[in-house]
Every structure is written in C-alpha cells, then in structure tokens.
Short mmCIF file of N, CA and C in Angstrom, two decimals:
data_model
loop_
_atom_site.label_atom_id
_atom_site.label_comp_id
_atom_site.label_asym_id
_atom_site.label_seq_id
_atom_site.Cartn_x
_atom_site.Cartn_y
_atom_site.Cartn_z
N UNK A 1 6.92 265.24 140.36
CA UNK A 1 6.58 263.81 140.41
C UNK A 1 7.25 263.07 139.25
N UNK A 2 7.35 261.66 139.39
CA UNK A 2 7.87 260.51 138.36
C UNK A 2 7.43 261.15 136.81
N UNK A 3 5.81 261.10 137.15
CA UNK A 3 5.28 261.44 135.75
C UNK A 3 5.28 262.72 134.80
N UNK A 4 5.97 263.92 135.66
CA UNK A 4 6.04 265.55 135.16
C UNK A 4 7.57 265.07 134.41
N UNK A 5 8.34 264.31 134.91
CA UNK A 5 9.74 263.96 134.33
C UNK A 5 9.63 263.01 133.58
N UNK A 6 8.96 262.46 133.62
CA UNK A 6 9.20 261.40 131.84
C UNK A 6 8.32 262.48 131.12
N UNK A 7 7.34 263.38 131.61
CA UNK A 7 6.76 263.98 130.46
C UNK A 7 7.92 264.85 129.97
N UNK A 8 8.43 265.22 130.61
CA UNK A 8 10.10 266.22 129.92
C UNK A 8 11.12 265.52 129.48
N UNK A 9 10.91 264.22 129.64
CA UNK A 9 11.97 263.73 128.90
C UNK A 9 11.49 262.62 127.68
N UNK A 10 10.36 262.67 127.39
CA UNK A 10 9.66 262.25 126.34
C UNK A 10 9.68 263.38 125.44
N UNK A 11 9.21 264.36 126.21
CA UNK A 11 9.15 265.69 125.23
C UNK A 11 10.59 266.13 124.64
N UNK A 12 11.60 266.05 125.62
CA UNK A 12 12.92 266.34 124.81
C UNK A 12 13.39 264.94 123.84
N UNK A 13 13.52 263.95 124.00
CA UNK A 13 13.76 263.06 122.76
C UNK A 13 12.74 263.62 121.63
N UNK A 14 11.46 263.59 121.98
CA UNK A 14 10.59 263.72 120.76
C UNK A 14 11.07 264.85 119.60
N UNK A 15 11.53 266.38 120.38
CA UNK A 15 12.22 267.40 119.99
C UNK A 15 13.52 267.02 119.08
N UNK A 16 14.38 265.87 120.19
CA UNK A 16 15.63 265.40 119.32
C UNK A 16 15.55 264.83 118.19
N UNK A 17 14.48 263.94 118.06
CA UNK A 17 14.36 263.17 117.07
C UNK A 17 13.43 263.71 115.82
N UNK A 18 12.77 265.04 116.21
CA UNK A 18 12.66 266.16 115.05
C UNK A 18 13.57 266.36 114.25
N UNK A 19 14.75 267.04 114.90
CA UNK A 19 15.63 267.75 114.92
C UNK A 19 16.81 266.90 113.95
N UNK A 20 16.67 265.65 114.73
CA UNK A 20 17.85 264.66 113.69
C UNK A 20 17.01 264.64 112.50
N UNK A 21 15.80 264.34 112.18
CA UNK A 21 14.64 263.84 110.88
C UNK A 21 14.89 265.58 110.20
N UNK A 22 14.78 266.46 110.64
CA UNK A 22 15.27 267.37 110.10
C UNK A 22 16.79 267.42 109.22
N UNK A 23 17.16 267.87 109.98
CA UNK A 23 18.55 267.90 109.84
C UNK A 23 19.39 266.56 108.63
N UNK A 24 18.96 265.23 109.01
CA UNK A 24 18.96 263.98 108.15
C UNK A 24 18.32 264.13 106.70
N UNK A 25 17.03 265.03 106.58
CA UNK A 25 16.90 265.52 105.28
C UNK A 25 17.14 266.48 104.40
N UNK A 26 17.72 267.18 105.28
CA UNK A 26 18.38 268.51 104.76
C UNK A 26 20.03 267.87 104.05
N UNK A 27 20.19 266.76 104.85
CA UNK A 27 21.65 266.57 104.28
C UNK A 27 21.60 265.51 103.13
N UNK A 28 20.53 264.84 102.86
CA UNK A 28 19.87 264.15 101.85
C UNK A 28 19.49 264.33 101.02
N UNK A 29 18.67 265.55 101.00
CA UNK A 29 18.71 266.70 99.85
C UNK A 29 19.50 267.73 99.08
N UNK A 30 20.58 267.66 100.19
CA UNK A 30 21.56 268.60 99.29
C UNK A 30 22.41 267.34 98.52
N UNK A 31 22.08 266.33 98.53
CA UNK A 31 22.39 264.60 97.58
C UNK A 31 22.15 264.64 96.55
N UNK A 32 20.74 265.64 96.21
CA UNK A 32 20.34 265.28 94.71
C UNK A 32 20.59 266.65 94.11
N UNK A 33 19.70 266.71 92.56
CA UNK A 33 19.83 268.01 91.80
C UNK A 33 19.17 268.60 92.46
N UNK A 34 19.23 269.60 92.00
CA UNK A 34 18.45 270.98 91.91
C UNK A 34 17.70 271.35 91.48
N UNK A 35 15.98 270.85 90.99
CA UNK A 35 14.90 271.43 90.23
C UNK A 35 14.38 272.46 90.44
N UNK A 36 14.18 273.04 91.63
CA UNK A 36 13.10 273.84 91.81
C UNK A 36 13.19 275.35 91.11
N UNK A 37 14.22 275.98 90.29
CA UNK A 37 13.77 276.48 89.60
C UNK A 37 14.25 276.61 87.86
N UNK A 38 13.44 275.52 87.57
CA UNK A 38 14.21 275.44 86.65
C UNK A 38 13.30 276.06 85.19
N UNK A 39 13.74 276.35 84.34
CA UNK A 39 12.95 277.20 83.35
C UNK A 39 12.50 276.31 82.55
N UNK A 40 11.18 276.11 81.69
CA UNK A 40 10.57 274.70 81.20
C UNK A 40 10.32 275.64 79.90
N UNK A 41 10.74 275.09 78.71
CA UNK A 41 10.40 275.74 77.65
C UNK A 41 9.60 274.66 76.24
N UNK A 42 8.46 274.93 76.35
CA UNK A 42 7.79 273.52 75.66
C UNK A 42 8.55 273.70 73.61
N UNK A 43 8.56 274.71 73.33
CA UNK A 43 8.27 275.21 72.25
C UNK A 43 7.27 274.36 71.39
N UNK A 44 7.61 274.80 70.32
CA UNK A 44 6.07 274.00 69.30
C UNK A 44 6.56 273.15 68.32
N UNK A 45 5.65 272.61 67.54
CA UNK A 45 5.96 271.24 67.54
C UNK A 45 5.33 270.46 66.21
N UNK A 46 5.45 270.31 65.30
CA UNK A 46 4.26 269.31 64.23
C UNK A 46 4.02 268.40 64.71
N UNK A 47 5.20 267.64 65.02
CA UNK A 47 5.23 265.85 65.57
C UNK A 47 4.55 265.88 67.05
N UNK A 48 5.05 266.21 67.75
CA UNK A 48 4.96 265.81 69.10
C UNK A 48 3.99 266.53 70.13
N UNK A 49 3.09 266.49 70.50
CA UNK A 49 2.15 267.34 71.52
C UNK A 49 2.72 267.93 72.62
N UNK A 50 2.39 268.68 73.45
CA UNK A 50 2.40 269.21 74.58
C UNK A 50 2.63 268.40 75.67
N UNK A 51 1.83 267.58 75.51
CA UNK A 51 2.08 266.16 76.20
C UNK A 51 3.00 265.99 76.74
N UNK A 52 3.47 265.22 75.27
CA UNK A 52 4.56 264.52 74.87
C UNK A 52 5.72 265.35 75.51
N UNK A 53 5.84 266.47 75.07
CA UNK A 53 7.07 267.03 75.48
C UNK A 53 7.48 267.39 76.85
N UNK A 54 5.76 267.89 77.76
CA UNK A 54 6.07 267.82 79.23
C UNK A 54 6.73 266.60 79.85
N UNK A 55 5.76 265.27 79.32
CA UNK A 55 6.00 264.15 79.70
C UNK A 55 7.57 263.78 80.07
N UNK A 56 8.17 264.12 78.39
CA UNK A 56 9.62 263.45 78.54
C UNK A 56 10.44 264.65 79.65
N UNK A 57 10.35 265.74 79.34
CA UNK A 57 10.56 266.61 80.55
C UNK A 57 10.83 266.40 81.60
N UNK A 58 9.61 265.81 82.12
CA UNK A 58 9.53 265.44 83.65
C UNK A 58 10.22 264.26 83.82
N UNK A 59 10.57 263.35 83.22
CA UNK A 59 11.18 262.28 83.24
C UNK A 59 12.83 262.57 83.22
N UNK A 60 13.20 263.98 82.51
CA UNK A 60 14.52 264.55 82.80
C UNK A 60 14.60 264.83 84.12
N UNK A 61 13.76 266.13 84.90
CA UNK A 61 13.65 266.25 85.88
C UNK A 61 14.09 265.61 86.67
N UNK A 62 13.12 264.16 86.85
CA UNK A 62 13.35 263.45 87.82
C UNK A 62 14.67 262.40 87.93
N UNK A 63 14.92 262.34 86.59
CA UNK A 63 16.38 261.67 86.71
C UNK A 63 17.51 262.89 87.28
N UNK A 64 17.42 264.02 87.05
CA UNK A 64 18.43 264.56 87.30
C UNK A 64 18.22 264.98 88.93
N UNK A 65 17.01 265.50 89.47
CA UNK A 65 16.44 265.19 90.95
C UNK A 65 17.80 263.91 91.30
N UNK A 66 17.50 262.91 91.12
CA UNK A 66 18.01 262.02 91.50
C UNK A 66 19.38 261.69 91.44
N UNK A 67 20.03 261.89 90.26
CA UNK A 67 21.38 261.44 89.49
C UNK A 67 22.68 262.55 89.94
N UNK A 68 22.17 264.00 89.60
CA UNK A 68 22.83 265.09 89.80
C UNK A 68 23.25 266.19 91.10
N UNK A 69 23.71 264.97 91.46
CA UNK A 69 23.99 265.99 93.30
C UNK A 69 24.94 267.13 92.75
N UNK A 70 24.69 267.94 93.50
CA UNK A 70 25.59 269.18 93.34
C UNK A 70 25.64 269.91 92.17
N UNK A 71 24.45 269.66 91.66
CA UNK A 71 23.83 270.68 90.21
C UNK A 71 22.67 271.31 89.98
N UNK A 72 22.58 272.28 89.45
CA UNK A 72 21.52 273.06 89.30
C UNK A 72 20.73 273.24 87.88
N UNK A 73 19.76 272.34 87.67
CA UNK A 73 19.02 272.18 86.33
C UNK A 73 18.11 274.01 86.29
N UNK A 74 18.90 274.51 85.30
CA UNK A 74 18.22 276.27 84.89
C UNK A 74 17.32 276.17 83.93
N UNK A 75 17.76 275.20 83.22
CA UNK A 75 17.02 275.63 81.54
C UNK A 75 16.28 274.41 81.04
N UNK A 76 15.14 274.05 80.98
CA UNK A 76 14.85 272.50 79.61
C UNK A 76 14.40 272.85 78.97
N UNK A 77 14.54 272.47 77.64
CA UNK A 77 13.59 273.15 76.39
C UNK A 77 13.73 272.27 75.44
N UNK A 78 12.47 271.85 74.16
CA UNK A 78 12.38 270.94 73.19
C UNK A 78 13.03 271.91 72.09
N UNK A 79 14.15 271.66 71.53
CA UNK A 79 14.54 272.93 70.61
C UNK A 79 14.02 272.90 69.32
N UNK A 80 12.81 272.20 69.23
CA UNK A 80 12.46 272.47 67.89
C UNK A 80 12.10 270.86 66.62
N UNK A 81 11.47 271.43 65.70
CA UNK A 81 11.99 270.20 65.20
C UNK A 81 12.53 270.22 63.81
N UNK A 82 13.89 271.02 64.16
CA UNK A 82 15.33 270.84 63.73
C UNK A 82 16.08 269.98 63.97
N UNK A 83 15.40 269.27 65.28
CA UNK A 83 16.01 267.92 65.82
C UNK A 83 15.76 266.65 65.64
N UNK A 84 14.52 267.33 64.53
CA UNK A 84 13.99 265.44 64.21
C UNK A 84 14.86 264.60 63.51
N UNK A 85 15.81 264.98 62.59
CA UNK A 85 16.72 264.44 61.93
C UNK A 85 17.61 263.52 62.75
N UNK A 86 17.79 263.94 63.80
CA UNK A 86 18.39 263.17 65.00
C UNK A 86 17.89 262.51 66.02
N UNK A 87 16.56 263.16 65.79
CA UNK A 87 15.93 262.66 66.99
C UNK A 87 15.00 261.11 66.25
N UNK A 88 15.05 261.02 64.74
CA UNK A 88 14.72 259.29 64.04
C UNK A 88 16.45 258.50 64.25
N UNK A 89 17.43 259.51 64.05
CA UNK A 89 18.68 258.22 63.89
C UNK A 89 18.86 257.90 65.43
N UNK A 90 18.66 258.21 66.68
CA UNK A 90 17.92 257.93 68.19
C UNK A 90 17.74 256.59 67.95
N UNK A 91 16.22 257.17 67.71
CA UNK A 91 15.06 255.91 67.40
C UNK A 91 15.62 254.65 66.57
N UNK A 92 16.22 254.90 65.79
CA UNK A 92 16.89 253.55 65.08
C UNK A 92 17.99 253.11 65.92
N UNK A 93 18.64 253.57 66.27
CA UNK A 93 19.49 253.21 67.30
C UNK A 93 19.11 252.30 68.41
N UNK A 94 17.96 252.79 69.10
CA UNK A 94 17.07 251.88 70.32
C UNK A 94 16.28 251.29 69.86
N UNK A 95 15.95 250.91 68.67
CA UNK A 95 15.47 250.12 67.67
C UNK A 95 13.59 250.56 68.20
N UNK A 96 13.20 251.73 68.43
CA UNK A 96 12.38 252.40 69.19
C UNK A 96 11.29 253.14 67.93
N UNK A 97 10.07 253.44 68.06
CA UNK A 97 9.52 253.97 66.93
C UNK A 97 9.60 255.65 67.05
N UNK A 98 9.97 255.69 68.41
CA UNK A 98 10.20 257.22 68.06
C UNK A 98 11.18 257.97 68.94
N UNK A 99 11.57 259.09 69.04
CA UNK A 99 12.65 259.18 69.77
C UNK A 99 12.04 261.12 69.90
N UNK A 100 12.91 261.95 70.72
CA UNK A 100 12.47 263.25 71.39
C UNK A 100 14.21 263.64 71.86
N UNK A 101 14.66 264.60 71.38
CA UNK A 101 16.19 265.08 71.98
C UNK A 101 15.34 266.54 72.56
N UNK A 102 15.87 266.44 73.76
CA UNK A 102 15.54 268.03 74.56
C UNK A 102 17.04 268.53 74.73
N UNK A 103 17.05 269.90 75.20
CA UNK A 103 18.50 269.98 75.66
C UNK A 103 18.28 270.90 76.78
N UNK A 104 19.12 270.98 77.88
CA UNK A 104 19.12 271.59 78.75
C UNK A 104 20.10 272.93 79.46
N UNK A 105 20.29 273.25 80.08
CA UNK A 105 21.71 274.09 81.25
C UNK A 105 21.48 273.76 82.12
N UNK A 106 22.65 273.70 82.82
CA UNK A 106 23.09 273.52 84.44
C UNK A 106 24.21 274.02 84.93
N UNK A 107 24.09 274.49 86.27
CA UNK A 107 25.12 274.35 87.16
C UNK A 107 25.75 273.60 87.57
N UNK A 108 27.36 273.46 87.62
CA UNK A 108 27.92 272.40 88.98
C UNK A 108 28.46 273.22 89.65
N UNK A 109 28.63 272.93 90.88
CA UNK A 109 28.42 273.32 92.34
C UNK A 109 30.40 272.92 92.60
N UNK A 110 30.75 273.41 93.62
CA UNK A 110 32.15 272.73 93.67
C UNK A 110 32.56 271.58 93.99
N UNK A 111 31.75 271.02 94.17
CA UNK A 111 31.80 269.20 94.31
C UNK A 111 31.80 268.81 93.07
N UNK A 112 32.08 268.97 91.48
CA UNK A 112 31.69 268.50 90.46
C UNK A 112 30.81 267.57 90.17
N UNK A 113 29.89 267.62 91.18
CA UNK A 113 28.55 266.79 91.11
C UNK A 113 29.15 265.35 91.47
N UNK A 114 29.10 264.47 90.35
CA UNK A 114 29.56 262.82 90.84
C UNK A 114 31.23 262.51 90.67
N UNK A 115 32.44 263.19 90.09
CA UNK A 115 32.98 263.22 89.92
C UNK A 115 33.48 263.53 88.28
N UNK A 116 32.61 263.19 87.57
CA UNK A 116 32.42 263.38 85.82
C UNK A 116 32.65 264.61 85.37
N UNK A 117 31.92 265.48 86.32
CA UNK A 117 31.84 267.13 85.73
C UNK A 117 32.84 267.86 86.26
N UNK A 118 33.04 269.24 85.78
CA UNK A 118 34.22 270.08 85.93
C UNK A 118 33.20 270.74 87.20
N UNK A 119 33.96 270.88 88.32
CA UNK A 119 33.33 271.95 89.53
C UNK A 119 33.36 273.29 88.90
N UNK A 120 32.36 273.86 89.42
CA UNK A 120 32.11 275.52 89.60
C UNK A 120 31.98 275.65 87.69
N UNK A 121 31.18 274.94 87.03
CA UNK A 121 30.78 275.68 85.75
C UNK A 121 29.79 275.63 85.40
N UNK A 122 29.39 275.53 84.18
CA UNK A 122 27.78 275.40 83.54
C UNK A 122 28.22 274.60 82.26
N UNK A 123 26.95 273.79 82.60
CA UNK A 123 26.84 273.17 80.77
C UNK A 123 26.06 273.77 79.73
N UNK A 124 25.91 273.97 78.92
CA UNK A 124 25.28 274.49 78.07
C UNK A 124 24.39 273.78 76.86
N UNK A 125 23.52 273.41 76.31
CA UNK A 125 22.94 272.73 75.64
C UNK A 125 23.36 271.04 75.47
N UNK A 126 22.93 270.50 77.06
CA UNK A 126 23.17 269.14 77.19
C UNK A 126 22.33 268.55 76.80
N UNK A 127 22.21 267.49 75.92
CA UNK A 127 21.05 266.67 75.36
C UNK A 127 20.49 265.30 76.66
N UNK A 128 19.49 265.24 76.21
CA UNK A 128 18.66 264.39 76.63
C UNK A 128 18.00 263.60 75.14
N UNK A 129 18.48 262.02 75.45
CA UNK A 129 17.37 261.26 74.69
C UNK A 129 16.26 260.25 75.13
N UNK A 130 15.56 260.88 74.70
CA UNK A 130 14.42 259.57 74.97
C UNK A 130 13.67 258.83 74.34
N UNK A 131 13.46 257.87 74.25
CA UNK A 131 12.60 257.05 73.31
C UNK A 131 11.25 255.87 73.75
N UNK A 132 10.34 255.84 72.59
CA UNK A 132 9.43 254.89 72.92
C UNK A 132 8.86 254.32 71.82
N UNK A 133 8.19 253.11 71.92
CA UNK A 133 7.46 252.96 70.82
C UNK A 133 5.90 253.54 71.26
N UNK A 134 4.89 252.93 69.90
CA UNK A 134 3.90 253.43 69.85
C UNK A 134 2.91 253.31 71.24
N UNK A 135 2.25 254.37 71.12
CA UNK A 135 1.91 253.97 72.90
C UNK A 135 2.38 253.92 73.73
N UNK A 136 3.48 253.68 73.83
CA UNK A 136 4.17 253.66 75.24
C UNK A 136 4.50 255.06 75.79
N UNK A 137 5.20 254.51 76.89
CA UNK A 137 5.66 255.94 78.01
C UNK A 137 7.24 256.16 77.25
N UNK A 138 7.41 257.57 77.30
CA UNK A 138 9.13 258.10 76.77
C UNK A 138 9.76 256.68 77.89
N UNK A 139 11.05 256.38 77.84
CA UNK A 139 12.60 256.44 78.56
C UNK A 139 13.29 256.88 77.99
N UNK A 140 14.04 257.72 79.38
CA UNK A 140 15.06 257.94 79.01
C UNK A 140 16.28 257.14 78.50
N UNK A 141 17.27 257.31 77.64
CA UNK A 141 18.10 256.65 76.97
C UNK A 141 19.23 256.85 77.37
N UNK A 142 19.98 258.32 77.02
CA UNK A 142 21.00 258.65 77.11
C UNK A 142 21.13 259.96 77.37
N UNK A 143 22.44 261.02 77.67
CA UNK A 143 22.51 262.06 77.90
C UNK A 143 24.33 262.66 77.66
N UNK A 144 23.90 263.93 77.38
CA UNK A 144 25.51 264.33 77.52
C UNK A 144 25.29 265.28 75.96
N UNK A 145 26.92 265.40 75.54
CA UNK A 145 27.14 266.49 74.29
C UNK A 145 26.86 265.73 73.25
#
C-alpha cells in the first residue's frame, strides 16, 4: 500500500540523513586538535592553587580543541615556579596583575596543522601565556617559543 512505501522511504532518508550528520562530524572533527589524550601535569606551586592551574589549562585545551587542526596536544604541565620571573614580566606586559606560563608538546600531523607548523613533527616545550587581574578569570594571551 501507499502508506508501507512512504514508511520505507521516510525510513531510508531518515537513515541518510544519520549517515550525512555522521559522517559531517567526523569530518569536522578531524578540523580541530586533538585533546583526548593528553597528559595534564599540575605540579606544585607557592603562588598559584590547583585551581588556578587547572583553570588556565583548560583554557589551553580548549583553544587548541579549536585553533589546532591537525595536532595532537600530549603533554601540559605548569613547570614550576622557575617561571615566575617571567611569568611577572607577562603580567607587566598585559599591564595584568598576574600572569601563569604553562608549556606544552604536540604533534603535527602532515597537514602542518594551519599552515605555520612544520608537517609530521613535534613541538617541544611550547609556552602558553595567560593573564588576569585580581579576581578575574585567566586569558589567554599568547603562545609559541
């Protein structure tokens, strides 16, 4: 009958249009970075809490989620605060009361990600800066060697 055939052909678009919503995010996702396994290393800290350091973290994360197609974020870690020396001339810089340098590793993939990076290598202790004043939420600032 009329109605056994639109039910099969409702049912096959419905299938198609899985299939594209599939497929459409799979190719959307291979757009951004690479988080999911990435190694989170808080270390310790006088200045800055646990918090603090996840906080700005995740705020790497998600920029690089976003920014870094065709790379693979391995490593974040607060290296210490050996970095405070740099991490106040930051802060004066963004005219900011405080500032946080993390550094990271990554993969690029053979697409050299956006065109900037060398295909098929790794970076090795890439900085991240971020800054805020009192109370406020980290931003990110800047990034690179």
């Amino acid at each position: 009958s009329m109605n056994e055939k639109m039910k099969k052909i409702m049912t096959a678009l419905i299938v198609i249009i899985v299939i594209f919503f599939v497929f459409a995010s799979y190719i959307v996702n291979k757009q951004r970075g690479d988080i999911h396994d990435v190694q989170r290393t808080v270390g310790v800290s006088t200045v800055y809490s646990d918090k603090d350091i996840t906080d700005a973290m995740n705020l790497v994360l998600n920029h690089f989620f976003l920014n870094f197609k065709g790379c693979t974020l391995t490593d974040i870690w607060y290296p210490g605060d050996e970095s405070l020396p740099a991490a106040e001339g930051w802060a004066a810089q963004y005219n900011a009361d405080e500032a946080i340098v993390l550094l990271s590793n990554f993969d690029v993939d053979s697409s050299g990600g956006d065109g900037s990076l060398n295909p098929n290598s790794t970076y090795n202790n890439w900085n991240w800066i971020l800054v805020r004043d009192s109370g406020e939420n980290w931003e990110l600032k800047t990034w690179g060697y």
